[in-house]
mmCIF file of C-alpha atoms (C1' of nucleotides) in Angstrom:
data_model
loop_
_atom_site.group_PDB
_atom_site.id
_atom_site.type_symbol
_atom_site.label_atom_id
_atom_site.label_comp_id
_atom_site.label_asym_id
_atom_site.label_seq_id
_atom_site.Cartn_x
_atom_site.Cartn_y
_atom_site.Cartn_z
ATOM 1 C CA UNK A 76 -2.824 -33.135 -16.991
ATOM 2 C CA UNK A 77 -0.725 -33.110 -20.151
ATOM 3 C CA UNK A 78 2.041 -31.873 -17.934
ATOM 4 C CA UNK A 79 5.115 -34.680 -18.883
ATOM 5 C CA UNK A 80 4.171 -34.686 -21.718
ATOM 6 C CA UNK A 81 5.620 -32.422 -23.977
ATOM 7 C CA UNK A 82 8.749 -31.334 -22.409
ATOM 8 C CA UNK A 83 10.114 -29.526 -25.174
ATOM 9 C CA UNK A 84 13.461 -27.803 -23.668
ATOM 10 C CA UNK A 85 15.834 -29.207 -21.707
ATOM 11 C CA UNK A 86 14.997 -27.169 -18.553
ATOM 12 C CA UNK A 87 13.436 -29.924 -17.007
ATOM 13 C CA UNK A 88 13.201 -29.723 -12.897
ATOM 14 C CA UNK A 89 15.477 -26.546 -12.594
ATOM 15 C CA UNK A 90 13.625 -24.706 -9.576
ATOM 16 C CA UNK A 91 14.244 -27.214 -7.327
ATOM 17 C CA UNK A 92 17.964 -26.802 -7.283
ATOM 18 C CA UNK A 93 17.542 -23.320 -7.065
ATOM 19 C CA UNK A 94 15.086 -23.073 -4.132
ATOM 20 C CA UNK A 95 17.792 -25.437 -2.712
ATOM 21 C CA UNK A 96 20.671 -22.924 -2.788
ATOM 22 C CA UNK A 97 18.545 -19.625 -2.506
ATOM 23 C CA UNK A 98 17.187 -19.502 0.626
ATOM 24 C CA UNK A 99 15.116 -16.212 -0.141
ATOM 25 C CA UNK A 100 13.688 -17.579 -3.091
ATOM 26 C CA UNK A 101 12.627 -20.718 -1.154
ATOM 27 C CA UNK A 102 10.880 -18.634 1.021
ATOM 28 C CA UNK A 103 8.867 -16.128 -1.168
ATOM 29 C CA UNK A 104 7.659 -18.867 -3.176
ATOM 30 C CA UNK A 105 6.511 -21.214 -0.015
ATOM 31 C CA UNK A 106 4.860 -18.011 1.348
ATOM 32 C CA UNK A 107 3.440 -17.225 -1.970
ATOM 33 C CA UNK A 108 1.408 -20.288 -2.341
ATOM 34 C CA UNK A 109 0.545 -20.080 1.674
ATOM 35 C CA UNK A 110 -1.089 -16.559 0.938
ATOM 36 C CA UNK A 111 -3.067 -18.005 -2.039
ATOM 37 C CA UNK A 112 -4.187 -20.782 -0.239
ATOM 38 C CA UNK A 113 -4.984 -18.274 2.398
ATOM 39 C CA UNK A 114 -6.878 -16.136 0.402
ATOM 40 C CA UNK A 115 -8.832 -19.120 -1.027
ATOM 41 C CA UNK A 116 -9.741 -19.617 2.614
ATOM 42 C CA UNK A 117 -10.548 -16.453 2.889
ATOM 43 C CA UNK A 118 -12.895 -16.080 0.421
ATOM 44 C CA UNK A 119 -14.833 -18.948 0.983
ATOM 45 C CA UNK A 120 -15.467 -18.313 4.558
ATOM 46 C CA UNK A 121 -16.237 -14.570 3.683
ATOM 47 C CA UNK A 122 -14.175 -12.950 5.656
ATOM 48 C CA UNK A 123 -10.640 -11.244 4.428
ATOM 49 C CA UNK A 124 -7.359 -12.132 6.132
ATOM 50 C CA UNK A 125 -7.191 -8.600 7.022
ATOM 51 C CA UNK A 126 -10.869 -8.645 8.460
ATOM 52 C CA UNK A 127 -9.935 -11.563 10.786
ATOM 53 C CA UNK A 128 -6.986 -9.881 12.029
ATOM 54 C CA UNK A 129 -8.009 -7.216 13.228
ATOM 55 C CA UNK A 130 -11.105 -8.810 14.655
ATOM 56 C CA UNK A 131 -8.925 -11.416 16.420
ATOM 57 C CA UNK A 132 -6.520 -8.951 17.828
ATOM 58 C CA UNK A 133 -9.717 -6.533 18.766
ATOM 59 C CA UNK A 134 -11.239 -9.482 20.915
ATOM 60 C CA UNK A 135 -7.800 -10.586 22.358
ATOM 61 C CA UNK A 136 -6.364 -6.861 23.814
ATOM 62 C CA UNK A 137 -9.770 -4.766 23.627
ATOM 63 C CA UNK A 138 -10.151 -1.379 21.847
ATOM 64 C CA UNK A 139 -7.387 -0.110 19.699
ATOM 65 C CA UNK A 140 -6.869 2.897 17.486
ATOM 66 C CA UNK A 141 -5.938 2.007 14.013
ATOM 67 C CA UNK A 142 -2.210 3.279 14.369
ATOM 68 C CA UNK A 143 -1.677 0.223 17.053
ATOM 69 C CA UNK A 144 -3.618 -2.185 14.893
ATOM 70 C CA UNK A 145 -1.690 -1.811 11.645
ATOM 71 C CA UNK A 146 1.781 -1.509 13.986
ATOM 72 C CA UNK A 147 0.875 -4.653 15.573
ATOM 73 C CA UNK A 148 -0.494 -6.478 12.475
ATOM 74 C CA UNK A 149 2.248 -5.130 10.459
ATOM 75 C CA UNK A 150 -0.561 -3.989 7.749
ATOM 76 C CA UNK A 151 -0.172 -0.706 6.348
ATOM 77 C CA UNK A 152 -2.312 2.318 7.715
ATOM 78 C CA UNK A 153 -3.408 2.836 4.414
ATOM 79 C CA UNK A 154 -4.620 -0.633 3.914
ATOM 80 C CA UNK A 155 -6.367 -0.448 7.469
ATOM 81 C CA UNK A 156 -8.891 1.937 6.483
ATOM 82 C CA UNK A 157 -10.382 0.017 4.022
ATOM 83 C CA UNK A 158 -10.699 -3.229 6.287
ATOM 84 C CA UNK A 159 -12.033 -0.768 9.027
ATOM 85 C CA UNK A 160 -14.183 0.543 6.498
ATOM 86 C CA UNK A 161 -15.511 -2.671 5.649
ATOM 87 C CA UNK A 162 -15.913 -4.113 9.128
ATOM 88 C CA UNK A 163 -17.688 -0.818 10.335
ATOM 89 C CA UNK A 164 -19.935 -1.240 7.402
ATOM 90 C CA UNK A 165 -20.913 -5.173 8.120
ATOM 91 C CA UNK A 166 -21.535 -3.946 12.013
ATOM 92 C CA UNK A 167 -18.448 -5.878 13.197
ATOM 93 C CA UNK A 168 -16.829 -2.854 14.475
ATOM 94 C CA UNK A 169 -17.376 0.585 16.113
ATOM 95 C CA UNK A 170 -15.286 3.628 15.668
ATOM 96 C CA UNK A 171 -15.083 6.235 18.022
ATOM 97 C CA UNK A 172 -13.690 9.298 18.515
ATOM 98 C CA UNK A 173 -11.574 8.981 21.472
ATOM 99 C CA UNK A 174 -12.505 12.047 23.840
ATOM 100 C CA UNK A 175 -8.657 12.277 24.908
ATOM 101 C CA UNK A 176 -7.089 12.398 21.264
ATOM 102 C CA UNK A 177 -9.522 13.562 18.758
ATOM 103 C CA UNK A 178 -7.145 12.495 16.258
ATOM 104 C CA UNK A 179 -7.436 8.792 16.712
ATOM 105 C CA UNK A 180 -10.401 6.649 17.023
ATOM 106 C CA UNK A 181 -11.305 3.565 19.639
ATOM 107 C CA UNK A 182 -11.586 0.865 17.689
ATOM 108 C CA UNK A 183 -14.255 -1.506 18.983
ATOM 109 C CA UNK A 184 -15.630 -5.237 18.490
ATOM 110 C CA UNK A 185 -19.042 -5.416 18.474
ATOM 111 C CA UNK A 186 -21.325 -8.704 19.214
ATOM 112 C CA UNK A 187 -21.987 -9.032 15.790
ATOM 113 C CA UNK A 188 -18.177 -8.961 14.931
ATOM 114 C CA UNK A 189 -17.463 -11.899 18.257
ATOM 115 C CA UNK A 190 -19.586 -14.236 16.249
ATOM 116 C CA UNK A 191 -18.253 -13.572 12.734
ATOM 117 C CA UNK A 192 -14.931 -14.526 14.660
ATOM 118 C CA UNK A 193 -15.772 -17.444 16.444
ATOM 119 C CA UNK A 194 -16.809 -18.631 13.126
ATOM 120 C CA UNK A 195 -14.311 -17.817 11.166
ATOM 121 C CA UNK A 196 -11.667 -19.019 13.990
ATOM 122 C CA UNK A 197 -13.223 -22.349 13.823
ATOM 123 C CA UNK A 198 -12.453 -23.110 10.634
ATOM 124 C CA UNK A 199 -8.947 -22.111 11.159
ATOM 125 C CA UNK A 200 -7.295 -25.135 12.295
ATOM 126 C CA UNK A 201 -8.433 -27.232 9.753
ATOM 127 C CA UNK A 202 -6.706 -25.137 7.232
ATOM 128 C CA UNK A 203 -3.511 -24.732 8.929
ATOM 129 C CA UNK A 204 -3.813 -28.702 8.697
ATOM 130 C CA UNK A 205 -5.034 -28.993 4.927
ATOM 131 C CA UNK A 206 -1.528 -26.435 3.902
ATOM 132 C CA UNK A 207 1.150 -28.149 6.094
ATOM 133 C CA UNK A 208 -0.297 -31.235 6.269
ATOM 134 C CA UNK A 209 2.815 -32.859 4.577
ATOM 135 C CA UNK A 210 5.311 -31.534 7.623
ATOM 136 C CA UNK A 211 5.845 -33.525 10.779
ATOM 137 C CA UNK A 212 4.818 -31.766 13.804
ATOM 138 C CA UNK A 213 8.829 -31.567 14.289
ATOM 139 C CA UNK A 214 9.287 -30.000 11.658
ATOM 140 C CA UNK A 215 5.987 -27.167 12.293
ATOM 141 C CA UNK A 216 7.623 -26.558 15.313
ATOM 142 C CA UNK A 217 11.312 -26.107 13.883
ATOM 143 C CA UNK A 218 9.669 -23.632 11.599
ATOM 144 C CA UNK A 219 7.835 -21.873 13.872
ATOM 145 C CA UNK A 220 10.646 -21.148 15.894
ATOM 146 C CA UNK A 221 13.280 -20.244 12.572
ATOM 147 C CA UNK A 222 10.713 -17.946 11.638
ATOM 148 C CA UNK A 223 9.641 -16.240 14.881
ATOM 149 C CA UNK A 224 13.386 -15.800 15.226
ATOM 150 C CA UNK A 225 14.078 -14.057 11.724
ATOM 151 C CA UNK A 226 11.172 -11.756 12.505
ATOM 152 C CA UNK A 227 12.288 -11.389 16.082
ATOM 153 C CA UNK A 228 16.316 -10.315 14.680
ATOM 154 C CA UNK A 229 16.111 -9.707 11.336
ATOM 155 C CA UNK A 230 13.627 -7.798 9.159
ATOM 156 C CA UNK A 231 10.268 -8.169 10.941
ATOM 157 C CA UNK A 232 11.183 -6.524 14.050
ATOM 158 C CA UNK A 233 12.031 -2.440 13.440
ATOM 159 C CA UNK A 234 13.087 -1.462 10.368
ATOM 160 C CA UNK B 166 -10.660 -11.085 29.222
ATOM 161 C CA UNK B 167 -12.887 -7.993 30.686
ATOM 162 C CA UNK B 168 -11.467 -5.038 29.632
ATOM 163 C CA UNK B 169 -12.682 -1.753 31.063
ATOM 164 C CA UNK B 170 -13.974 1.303 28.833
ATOM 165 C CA UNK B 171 -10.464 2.907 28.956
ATOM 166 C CA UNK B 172 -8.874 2.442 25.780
ATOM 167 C CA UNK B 173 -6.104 -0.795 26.593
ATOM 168 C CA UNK B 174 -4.205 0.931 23.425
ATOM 169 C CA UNK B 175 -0.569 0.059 22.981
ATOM 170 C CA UNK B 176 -1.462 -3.720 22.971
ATOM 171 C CA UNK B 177 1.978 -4.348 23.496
ATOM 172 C CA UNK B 178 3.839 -7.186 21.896
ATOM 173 C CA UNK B 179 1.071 -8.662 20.066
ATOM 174 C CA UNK B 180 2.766 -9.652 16.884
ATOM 175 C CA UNK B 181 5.011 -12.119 18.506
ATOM 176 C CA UNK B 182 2.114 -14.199 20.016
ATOM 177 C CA UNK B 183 0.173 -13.830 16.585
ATOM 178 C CA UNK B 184 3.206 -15.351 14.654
ATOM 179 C CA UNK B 185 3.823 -18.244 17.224
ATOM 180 C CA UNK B 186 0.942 -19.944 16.467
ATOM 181 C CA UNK B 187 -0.141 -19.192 12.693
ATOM 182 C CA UNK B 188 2.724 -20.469 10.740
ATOM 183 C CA UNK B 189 1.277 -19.380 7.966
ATOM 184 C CA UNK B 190 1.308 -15.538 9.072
ATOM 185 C CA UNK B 191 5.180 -16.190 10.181
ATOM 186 C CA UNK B 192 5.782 -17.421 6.823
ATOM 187 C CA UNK B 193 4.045 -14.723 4.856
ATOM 188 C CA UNK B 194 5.670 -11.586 6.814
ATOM 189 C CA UNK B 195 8.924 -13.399 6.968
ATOM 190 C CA UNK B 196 9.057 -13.307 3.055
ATOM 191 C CA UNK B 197 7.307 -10.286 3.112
ATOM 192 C CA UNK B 198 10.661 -8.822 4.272
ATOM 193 C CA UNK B 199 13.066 -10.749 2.766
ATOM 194 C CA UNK B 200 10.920 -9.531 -0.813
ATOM 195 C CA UNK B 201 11.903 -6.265 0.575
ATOM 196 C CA UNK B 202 15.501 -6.480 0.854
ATOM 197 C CA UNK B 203 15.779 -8.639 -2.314
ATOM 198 C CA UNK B 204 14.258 -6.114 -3.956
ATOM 199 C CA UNK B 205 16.131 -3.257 -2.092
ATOM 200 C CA UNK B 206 19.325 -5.121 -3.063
ATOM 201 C CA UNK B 207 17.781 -5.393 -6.800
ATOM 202 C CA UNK B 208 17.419 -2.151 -7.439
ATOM 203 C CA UNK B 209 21.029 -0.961 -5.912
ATOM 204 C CA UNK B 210 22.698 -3.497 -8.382
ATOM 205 C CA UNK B 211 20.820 -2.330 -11.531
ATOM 206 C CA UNK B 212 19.132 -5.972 -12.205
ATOM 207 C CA UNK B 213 15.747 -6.852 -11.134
ATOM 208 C CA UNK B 214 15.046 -10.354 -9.472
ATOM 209 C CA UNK B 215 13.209 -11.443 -12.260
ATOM 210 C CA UNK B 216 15.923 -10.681 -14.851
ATOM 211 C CA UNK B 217 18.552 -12.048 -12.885
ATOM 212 C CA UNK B 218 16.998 -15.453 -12.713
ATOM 213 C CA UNK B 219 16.388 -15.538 -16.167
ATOM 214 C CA UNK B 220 19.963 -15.014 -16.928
ATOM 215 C CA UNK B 221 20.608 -17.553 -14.457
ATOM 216 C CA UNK B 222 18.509 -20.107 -16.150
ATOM 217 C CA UNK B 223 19.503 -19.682 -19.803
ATOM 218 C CA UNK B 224 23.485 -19.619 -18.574
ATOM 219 C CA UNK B 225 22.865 -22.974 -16.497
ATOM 220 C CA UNK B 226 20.371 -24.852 -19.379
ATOM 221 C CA UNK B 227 20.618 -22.770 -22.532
ATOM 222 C CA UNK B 228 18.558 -21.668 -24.776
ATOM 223 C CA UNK B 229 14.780 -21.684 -23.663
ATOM 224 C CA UNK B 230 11.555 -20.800 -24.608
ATOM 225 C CA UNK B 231 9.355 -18.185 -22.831
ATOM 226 C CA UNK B 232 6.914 -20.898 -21.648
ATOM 227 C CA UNK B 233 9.536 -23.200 -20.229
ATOM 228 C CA UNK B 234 11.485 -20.124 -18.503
ATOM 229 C CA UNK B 235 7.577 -19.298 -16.540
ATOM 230 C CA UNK B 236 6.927 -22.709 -15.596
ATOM 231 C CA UNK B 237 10.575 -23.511 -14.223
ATOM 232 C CA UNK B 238 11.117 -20.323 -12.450
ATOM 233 C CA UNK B 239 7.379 -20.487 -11.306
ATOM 234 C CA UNK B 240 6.815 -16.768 -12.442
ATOM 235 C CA UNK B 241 3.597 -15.838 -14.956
ATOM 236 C CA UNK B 242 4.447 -15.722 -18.401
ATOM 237 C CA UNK B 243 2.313 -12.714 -18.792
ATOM 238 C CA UNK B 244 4.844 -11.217 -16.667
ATOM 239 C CA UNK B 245 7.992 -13.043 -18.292
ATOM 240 C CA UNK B 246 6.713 -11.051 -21.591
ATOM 241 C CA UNK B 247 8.083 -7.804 -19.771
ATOM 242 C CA UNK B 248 11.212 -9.621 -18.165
ATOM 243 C CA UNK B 249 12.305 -10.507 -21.690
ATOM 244 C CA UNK B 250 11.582 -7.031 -23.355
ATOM 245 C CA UNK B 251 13.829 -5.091 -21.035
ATOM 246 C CA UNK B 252 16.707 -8.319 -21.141
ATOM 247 C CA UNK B 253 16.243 -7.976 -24.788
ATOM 248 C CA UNK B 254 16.487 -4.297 -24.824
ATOM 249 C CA UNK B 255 19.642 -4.208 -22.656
ATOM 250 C CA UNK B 256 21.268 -6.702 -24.931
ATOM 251 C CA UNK B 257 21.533 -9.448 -22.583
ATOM 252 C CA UNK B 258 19.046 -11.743 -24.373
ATOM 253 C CA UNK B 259 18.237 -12.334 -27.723
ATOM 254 C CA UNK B 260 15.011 -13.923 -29.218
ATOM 255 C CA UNK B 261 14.932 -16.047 -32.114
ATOM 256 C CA UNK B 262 12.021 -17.503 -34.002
ATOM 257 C CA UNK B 263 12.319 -20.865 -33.284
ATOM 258 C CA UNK B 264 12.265 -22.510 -37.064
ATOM 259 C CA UNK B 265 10.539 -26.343 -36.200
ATOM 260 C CA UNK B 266 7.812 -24.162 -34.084
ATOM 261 C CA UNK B 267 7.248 -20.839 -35.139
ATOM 262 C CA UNK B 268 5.094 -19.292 -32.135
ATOM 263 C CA UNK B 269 7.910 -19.755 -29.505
ATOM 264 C CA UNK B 270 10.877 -18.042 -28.905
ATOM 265 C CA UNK B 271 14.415 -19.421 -28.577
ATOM 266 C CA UNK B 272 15.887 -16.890 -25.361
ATOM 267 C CA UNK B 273 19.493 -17.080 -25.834
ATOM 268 C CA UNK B 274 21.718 -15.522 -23.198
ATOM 269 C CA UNK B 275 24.437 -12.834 -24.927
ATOM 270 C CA UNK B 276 27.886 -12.394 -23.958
ATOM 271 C CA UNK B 277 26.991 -9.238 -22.309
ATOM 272 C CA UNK B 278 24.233 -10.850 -20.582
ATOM 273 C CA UNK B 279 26.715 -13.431 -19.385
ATOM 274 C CA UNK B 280 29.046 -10.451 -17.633
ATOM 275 C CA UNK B 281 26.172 -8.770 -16.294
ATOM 276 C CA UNK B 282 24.986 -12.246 -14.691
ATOM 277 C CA UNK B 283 28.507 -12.820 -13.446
ATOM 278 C CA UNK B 284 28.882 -9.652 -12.049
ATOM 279 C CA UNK B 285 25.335 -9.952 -10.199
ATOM 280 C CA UNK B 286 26.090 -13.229 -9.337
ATOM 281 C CA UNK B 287 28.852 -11.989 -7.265
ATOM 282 C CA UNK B 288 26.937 -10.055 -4.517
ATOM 283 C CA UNK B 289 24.325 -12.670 -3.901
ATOM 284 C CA UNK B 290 26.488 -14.238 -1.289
ATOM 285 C CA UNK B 291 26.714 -11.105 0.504
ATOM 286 C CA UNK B 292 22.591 -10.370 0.558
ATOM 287 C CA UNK B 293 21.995 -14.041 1.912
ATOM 288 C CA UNK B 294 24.768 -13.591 4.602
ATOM 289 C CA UNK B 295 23.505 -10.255 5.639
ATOM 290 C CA UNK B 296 19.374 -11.520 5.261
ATOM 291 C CA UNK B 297 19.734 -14.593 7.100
ATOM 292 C CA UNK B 298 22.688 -13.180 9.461
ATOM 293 C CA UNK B 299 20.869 -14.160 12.622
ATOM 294 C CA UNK B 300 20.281 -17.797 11.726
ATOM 295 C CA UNK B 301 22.698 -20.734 12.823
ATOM 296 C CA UNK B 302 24.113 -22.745 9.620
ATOM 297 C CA UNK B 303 22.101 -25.216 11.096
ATOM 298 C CA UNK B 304 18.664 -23.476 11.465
ATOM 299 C CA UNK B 305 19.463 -22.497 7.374
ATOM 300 C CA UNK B 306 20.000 -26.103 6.391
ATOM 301 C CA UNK B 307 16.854 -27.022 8.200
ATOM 302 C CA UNK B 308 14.907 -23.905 6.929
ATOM 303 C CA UNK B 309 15.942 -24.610 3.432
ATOM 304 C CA UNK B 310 14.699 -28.292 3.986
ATOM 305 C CA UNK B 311 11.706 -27.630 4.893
ATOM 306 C CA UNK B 312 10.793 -25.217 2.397
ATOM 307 C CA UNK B 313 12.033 -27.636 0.131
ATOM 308 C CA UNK B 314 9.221 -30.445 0.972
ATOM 309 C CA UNK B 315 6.400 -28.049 1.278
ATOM 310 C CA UNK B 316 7.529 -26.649 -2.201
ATOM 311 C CA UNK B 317 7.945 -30.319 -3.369
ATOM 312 C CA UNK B 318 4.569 -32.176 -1.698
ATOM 313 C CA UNK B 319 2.388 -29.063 -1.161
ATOM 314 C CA UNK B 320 1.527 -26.091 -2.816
ATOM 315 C CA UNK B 321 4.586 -25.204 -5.101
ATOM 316 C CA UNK B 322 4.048 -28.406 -7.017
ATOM 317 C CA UNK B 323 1.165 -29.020 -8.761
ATOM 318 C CA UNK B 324 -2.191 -27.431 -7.314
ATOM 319 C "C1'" DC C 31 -1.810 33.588 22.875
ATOM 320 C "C1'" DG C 32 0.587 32.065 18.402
ATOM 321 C "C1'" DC C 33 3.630 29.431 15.869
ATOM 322 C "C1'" DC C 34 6.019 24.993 14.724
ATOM 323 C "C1'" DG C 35 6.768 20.146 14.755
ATOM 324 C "C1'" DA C 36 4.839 15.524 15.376
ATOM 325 C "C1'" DC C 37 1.118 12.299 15.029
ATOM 326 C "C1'" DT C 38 -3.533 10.079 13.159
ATOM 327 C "C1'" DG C 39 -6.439 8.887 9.674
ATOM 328 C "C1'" DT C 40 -7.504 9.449 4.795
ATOM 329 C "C1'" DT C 41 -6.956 10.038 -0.174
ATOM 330 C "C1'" DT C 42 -4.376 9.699 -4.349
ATOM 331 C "C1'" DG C 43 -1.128 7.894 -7.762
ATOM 332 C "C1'" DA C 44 2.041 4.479 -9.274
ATOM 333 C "C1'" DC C 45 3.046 -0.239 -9.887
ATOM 334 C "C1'" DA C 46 3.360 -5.424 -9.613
ATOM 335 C "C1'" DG C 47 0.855 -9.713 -10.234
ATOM 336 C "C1'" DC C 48 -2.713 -12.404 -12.091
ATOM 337 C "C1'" DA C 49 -6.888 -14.025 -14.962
ATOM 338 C "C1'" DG C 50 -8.805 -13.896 -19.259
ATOM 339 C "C1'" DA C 51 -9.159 -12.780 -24.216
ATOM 340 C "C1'" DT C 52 -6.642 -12.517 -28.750
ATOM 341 C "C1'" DG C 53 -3.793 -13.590 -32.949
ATOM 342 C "C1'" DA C 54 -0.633 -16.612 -34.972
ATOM 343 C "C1'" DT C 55 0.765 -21.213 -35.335
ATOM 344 C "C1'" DT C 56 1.021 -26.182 -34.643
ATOM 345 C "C1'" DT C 57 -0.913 -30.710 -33.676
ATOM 346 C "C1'" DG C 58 -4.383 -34.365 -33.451
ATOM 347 C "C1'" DC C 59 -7.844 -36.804 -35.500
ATOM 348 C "C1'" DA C 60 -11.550 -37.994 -38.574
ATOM 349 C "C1'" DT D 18 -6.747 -33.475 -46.806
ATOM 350 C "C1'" DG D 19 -9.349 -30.432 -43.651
ATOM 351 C "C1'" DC D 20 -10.994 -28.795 -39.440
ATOM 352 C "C1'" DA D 21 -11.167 -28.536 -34.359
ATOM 353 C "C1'" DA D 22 -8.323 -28.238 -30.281
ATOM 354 C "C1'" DA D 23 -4.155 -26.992 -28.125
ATOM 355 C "C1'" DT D 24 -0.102 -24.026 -27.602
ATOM 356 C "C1'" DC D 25 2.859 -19.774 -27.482
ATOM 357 C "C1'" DA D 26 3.534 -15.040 -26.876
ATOM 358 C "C1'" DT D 27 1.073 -10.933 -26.151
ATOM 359 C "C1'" DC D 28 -2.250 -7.477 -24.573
ATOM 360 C "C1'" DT D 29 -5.850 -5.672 -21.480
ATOM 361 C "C1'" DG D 30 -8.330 -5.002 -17.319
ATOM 362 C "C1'" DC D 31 -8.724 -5.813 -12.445
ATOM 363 C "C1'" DT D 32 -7.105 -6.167 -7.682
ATOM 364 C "C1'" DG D 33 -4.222 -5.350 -3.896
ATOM 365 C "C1'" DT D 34 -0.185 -3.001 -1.956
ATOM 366 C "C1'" DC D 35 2.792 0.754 -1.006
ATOM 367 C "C1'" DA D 36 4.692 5.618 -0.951
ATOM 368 C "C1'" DA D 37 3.706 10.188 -0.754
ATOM 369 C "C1'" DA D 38 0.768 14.022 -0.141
ATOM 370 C "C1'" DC D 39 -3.021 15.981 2.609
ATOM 371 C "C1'" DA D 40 -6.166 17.791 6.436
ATOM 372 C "C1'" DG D 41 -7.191 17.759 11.168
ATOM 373 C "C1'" DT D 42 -5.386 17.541 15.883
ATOM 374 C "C1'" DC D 43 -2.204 17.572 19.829
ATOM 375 C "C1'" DG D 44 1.885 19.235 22.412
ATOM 376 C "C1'" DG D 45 5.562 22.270 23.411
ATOM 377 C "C1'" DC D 46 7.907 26.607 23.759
ATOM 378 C "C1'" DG D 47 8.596 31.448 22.981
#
DNA sequence: CGCCGACTGTTTGACAGCAGATGATTTGCA
DNA sequence: TGCAAATCATCTGCTGTCAAACAGTCGGCG
């Protein structure tokens, strides 16, 4: 609370002029309170972002091996195995060796991991609401699209 | 959607659909990137982010203390302690105990830390052009607003 | 068949970022 | 004055992420 208080340099209010004129800084430091605000989420629903991912894009295009899923997600493979791990171990998810490819494995939903998601999913829109609740809808869409085309062009897409 | 036991792997295109409608996963992988490539560009010009915006602050508001350098430029001060040791070390910074309040720091800028700045300073143009490349002026200006009001009203503020 | 390259999942090591504790110092208040 | 609370810089431990190495498997080509 004692924030005004005692201002004791003269830096007063400098990040705002530079978020104005660095674009990239802007951006990291929006998307770095998003993730934390995220996370918070997260952890009070008890499910990781990661977790929810993969569950959501399980249910949406069916069995995947974990290759597609971290492609897809753009999460690293190495990171996938411990939310696979975890997901196998709460029963939201099967692995199986796919007969075809031994190398790979079929990653599954199971009924147990539907209902975790339908949960979880519920609870999304109200978040998405309580972090950009200060933007016009305008203004979520405008993003939206700036940003689906920077990953679509720019860095996102295929390094 | 019924899918049948064959593996529906290569869930094309996913990604796309994902990001359309959780602006919050647009905005994290979008920075997620751009991190990349400012850090990419970091590393080929000798001067870490961090360090450069310190020398950025202390040539545009003087002399500062540690504290007031972490709050402005929103990074931990934990984490500033390390920024400052290798300015400091590179002779680009100097600390001096600050005689009306001996447990801060006065972080003065040097005259090489002033040509080092000026000579990062120089390429910065150049990153942003070839970052945000595929964006209209116009999307920029409206990207950079935005950011700007979620930084101001939402989370970059005061949580 | 036998070797070589490519791919899948996993483990390991390095590293950044953050929360919390600590020591030195200042400030507020009785 | 004197003592408790706050502040500043620092250090330590934890967590999550990424790169690189690794073992198992597939495919091709002689």
């Amino acid at each position: 609370m004692a924030t005004t208080t005692r201002t004791t340099d003269r830096g007063a209010a400098y990040f705002p002029r530079l978020a104005a004129e660095r674009l990239d800084i802007a951006l990291c430091r929006a998307s770095a309170a998003v993730a934390r605000a995220a996370d918070a989420h997260a952890a009070r629903e008890g499910l990781g972002v990661g977790q929810h991912l993969v569950l959501q894009m399980l249910d949406a295009v069916g069995p995947c091996s974990q290759q597609t899923l971290s492609e897809e997600l753009r999460i690293d493979r190495s990171v996938m195995v411990g939310i696979c791990d975890d997901l196998e171990r709460a029963g939201h998810v099967r692995r199986e060796r796919n007969v075809r490819d031994r190398r790979s494995y079929a990653v599954t939903i199971t009924d147990s991991g539907r209902r975790r998601l339908a949960e979880a999913q519920a609870s999304i829109p109200a978040f998405l609401e309580d972090t950009f609740h200060t933007l016009t809808p305008d203004e979520r869409g405008q993003l939206s699209a700036i940003l689906g085309k920077l990953l679509r062009t720019g860095a996102g897409g295929s390094p």
